[in-house]
PDB file of C-alpha atoms in Angstrom:
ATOM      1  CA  UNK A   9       0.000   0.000   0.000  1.00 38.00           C
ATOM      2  CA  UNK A  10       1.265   3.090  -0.912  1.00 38.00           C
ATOM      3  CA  UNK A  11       2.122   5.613   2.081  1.00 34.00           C
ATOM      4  CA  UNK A  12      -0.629   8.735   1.848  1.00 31.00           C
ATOM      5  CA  UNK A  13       0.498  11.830   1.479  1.00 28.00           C
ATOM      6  CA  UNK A  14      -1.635  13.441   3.347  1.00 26.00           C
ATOM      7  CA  UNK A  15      -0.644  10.966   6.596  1.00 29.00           C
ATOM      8  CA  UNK A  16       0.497  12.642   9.378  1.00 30.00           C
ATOM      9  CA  UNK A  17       3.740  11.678  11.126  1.00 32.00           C
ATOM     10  CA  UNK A  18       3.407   9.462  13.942  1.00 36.00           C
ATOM     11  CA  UNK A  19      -0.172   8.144  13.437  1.00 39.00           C
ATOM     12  CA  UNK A  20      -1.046   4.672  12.005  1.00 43.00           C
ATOM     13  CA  UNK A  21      -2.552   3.609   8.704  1.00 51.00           C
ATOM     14  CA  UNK A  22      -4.650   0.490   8.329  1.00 54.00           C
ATOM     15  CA  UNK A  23      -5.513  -2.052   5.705  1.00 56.00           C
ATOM     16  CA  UNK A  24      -7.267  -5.241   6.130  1.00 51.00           C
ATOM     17  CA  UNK A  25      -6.841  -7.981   4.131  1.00 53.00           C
ATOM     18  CA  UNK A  26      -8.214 -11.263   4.025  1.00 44.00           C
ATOM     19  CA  UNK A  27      -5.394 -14.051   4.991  1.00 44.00           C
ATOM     20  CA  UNK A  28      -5.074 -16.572   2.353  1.00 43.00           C
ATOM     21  CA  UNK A  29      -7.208 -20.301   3.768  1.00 38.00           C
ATOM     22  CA  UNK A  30      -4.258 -22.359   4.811  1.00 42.00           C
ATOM     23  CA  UNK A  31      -5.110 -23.478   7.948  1.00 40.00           C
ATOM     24  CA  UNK A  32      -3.381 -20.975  10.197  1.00 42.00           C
ATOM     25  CA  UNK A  33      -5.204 -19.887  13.013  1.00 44.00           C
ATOM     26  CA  UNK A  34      -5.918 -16.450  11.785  1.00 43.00           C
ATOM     27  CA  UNK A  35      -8.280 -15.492   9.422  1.00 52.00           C
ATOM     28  CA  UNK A  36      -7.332 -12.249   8.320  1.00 84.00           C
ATOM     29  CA  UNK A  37      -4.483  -9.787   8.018  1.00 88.00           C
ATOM     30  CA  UNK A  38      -4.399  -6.556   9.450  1.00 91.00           C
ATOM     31  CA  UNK A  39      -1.358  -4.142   8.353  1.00 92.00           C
ATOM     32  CA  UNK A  40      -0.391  -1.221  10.586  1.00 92.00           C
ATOM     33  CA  UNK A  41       1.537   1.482   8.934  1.00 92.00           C
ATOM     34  CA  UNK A  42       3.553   4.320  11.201  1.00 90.00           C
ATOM     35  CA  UNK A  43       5.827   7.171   9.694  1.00 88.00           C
ATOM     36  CA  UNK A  44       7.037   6.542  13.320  1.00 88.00           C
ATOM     37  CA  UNK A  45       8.556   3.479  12.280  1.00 87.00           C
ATOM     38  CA  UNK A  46      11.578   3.728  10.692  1.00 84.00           C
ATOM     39  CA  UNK A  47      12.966   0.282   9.822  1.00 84.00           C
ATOM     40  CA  UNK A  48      11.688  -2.862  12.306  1.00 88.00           C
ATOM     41  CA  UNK A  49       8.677  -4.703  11.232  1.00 91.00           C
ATOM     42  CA  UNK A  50       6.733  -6.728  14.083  1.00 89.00           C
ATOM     43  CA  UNK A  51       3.452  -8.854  14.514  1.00 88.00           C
ATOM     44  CA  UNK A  52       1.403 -10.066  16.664  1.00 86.00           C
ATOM     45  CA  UNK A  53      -2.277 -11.949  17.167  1.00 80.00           C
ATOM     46  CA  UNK A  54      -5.250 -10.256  17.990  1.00 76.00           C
ATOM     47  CA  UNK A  55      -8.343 -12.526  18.424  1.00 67.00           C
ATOM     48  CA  UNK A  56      -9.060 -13.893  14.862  1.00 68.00           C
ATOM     49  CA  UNK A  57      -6.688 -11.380  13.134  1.00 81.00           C
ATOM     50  CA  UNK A  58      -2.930 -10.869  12.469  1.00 87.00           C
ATOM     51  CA  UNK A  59      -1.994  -7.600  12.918  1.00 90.00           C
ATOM     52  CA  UNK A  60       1.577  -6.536  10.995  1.00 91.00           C
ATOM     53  CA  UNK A  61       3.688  -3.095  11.739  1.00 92.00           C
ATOM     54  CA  UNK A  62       5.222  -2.181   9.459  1.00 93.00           C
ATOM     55  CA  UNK A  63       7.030   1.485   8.217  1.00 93.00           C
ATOM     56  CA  UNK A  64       4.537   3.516   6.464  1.00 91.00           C
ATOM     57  CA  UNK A  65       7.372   4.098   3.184  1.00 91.00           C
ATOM     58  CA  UNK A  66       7.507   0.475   2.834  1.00 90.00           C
ATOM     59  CA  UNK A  67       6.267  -0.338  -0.833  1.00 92.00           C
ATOM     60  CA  UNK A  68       3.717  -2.251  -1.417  1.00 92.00           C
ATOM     61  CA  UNK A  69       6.012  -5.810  -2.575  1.00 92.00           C
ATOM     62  CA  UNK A  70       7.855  -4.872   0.554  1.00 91.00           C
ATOM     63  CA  UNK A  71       4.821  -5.190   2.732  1.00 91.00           C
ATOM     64  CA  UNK A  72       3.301  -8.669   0.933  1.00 91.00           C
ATOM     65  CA  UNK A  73       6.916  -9.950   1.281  1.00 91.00           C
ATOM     66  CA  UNK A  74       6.993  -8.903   5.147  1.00 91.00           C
ATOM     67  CA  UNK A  75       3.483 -10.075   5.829  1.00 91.00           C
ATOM     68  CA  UNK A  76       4.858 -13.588   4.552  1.00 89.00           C
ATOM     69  CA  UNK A  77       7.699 -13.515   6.918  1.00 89.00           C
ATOM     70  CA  UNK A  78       6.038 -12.063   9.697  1.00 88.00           C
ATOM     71  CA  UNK A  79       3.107 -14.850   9.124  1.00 86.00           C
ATOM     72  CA  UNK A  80       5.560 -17.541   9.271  1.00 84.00           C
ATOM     73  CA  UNK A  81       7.682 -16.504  12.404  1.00 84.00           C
ATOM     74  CA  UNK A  82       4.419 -16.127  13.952  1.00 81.00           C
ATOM     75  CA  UNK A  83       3.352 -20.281  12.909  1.00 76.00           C
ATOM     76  CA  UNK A  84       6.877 -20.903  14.082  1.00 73.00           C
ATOM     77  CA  UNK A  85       6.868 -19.896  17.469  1.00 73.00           C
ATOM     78  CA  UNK A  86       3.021 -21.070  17.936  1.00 67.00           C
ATOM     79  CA  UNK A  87       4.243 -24.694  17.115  1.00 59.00           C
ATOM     80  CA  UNK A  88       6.896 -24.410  19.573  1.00 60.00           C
ATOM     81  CA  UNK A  89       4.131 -24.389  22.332  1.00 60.00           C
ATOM     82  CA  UNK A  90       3.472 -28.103  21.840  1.00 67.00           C
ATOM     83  CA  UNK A  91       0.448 -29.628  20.948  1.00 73.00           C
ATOM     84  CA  UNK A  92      -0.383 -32.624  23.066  1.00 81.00           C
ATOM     85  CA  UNK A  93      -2.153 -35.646  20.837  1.00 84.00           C
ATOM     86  CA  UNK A  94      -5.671 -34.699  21.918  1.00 88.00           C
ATOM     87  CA  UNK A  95      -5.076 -30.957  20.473  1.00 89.00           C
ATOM     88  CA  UNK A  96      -3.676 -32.583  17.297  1.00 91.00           C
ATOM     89  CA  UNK A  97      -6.520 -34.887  16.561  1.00 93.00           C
ATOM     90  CA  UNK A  98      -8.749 -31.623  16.543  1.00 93.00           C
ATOM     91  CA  UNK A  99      -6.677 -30.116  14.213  1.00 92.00           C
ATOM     92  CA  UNK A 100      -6.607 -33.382  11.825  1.00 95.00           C
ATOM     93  CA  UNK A 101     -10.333 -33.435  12.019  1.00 95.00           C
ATOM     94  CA  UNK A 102     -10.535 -29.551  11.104  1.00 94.00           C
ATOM     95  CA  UNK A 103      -7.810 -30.116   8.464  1.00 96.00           C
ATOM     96  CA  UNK A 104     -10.419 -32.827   7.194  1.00 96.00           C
ATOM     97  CA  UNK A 105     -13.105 -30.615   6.965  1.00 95.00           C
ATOM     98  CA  UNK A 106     -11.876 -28.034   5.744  1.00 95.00           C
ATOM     99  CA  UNK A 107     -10.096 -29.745   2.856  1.00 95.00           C
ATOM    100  CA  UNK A 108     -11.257 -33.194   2.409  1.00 96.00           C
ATOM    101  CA  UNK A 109     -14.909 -32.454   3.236  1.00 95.00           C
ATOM    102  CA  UNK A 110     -14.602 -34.253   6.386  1.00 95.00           C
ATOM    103  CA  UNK A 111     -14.339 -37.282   4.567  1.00 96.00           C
ATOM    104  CA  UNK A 112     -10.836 -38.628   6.157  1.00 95.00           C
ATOM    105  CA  UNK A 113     -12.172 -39.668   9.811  1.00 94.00           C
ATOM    106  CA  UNK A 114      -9.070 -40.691  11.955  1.00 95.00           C
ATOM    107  CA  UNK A 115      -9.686 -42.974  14.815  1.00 94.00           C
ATOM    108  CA  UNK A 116      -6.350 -42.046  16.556  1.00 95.00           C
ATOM    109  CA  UNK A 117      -3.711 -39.095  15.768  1.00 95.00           C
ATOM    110  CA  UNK A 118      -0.677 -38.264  18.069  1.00 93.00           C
ATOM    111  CA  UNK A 119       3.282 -37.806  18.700  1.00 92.00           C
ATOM    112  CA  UNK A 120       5.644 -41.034  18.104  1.00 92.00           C
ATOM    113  CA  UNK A 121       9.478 -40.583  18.991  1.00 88.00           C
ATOM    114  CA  UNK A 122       9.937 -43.701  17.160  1.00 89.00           C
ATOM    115  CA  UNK A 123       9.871 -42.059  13.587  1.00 85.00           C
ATOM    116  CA  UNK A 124      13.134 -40.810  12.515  1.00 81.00           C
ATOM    117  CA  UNK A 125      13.180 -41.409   8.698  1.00 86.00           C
ATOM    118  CA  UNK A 126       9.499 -40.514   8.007  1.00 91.00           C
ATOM    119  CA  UNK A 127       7.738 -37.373   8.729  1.00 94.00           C
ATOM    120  CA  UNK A 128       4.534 -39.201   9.441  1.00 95.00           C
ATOM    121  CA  UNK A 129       2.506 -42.998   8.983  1.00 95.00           C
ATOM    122  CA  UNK A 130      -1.071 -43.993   8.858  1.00 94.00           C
ATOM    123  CA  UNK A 131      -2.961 -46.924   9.151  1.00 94.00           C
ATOM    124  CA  UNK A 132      -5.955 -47.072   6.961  1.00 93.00           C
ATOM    125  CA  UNK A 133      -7.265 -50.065   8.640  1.00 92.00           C
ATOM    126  CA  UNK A 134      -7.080 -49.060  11.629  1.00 93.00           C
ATOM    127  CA  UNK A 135      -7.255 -45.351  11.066  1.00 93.00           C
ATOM    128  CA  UNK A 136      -3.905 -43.850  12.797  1.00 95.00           C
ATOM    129  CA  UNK A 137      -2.009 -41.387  12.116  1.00 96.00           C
ATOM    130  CA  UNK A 138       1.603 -41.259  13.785  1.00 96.00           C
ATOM    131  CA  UNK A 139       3.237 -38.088  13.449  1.00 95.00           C
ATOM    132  CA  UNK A 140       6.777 -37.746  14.268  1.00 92.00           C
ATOM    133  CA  UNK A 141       8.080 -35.864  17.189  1.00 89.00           C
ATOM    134  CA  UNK A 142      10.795 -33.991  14.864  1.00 88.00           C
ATOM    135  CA  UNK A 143       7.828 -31.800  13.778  1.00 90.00           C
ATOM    136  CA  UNK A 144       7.271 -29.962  16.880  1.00 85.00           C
ATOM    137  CA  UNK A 145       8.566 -26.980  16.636  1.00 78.00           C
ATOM    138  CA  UNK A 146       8.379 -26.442  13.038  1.00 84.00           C
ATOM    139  CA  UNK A 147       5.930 -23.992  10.952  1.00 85.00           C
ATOM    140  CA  UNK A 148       2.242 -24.670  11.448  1.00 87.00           C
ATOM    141  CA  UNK A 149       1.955 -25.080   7.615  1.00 90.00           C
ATOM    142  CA  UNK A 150       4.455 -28.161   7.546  1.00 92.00           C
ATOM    143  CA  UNK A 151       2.534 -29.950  10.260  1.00 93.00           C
ATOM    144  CA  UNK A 152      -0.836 -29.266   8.544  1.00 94.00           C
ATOM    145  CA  UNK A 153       0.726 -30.696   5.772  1.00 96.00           C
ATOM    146  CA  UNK A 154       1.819 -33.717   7.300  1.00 96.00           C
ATOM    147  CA  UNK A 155      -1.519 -34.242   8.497  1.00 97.00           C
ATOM    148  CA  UNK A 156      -2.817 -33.484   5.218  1.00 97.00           C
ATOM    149  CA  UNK A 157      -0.761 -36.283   3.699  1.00 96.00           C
ATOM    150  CA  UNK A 158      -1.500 -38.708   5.946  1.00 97.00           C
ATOM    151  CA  UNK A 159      -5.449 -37.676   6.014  1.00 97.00           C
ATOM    152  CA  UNK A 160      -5.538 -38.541   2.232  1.00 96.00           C
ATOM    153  CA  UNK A 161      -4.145 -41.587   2.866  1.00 96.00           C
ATOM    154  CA  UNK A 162      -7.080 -42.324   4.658  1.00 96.00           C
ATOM    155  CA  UNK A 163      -8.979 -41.816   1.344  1.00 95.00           C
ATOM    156  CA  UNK A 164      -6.314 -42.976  -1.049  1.00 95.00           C
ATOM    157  CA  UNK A 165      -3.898 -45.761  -0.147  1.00 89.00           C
ATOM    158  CA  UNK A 166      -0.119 -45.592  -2.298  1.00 90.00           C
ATOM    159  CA  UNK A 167       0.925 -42.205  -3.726  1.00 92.00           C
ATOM    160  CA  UNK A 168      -0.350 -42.381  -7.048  1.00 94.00           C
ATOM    161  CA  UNK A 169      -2.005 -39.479  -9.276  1.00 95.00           C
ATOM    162  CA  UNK A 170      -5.372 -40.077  -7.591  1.00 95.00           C
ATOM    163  CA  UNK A 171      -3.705 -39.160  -4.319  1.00 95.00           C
ATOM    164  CA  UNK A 172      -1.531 -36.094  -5.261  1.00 94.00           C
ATOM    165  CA  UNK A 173      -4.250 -34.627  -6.939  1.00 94.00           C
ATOM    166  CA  UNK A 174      -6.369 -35.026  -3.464  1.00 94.00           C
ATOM    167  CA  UNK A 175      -3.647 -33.327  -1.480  1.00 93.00           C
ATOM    168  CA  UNK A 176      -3.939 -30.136  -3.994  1.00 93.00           C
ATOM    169  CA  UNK A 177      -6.416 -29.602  -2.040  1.00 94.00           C
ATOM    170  CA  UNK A 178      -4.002 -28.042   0.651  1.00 94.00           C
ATOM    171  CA  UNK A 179      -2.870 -24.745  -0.904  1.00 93.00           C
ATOM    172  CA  UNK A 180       0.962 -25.196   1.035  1.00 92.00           C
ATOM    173  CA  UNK A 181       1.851 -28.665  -0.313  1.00 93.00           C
ATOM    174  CA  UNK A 182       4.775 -27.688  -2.285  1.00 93.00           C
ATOM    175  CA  UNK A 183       6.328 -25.003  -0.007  1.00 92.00           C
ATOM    176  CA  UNK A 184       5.743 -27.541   3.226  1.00 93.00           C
ATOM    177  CA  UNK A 185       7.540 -30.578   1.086  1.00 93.00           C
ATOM    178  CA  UNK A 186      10.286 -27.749   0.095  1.00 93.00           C
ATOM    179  CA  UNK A 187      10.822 -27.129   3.676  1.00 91.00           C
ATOM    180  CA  UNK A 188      10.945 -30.982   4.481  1.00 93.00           C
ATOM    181  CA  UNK A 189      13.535 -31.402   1.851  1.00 92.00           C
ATOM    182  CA  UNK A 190      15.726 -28.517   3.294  1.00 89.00           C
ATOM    183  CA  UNK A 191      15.315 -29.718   6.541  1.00 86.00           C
ATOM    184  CA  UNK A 192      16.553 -33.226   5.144  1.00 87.00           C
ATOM    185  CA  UNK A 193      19.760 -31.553   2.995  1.00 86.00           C
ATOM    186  CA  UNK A 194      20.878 -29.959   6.241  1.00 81.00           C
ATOM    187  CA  UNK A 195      20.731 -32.808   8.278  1.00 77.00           C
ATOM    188  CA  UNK A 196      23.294 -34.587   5.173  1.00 78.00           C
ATOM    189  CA  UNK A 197      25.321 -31.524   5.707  1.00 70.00           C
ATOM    190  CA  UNK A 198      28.864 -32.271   7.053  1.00 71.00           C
ATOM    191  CA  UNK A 199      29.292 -30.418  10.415  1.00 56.00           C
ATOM    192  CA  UNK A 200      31.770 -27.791   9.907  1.00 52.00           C
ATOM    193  CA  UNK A 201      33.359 -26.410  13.103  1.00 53.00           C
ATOM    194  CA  UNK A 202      33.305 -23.145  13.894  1.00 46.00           C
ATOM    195  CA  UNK A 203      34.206 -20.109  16.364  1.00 39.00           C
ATOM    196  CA  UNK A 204      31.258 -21.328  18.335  1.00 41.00           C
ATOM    197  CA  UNK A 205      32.308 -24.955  19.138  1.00 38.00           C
ATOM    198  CA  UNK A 206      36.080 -23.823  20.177  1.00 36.00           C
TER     199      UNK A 206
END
């Protein structure tokens, strides 16, 4: 948004925006410009919203890229607080709603330490979903789209056409499974030691 010319130093500009569905826990976007502000960009949740300050002579790709970073911090830090397994079989059955029509009906969901070279298993005849533990702490979106995965599979055995084009249904399936895979190239990395480890 482009600052106004007629906006008066130290007051704040607003513009709403609706938040893109991806299962976050906000449901719209909120950005608060400030001539104020000179340079440090910060968020924050407020009820149903996200609210994002930002300088008010930020252009307007400057603010969309911002809003994306601030967005994610934001997931990060709220998937830091832990779900327990109860809390992440509601989210699997709102994930299911929300993208699968409610279709994919879990019996069980919850944490397994015992997963260290998959991000997440299901059961179809049974109806669990394991996830593993090494997701806690990551963004919201890659969890949901774990859950995602292994919702489908509920629906879909194998990981054919008929399943990938059920997952589309998730609107952060290739950015989550690009996260995975740089997750996975840095755990290949050799450990270099540095000023740190001395």
């Amino acid at each position: 948004m482009p600052a106004d010319p007629l906006h008066r130093a130290g007051t704040t500009q607003r513009s709403a925006k609706s938040q893109p569905t991806d299962g976050s826990r906000a449901s719209a976007i909120e950005v608060r410009r400030s001539a104020r502000r000179r340079r440090t960009v910060s968020a924050y949740r407020e009820g149903d919203r996200t609210v994002v300050l930002i300088p008010a002579r930020m252009s307007e790709a400057e603010e969309q890229r911002w809003v994306r970073v601030m967005l994610d911090k934001l997931a990060a830090q709220e998937s830091r607080r832990t779900l327990g397994d109860a809390e992440l079989a509601e989210r699997a059955r709102r994930l299911s709603e929300q993208y699968f029509e409610g279709r994919a009906r879990p019996h069980s969901v919850r944490w397994v330490t015992n997963q260290n070279t998959r991000w997440g298993s299901c059961t179809p005849s049974d109806g669990s979903i394991r996830l593993s533990h090494r997701l806690q702490g990551m963004p919201e979106y890659v969890v949901d789209y774990v859950l995602c995965h292994e919702l489908a599979h509920l629906l879909v055995p194998g990981h054919g056409p008929r399943f990938w084009r059920l997952l589309e249904a998730y609107p952060r399936t290739e950015r989550a499974r690009g996260y995975l895979e740089g997750v996975v190239a840095a755990d290949r990395l050799p450990h270099v030691p540095g000023a740190r480890d001395e």
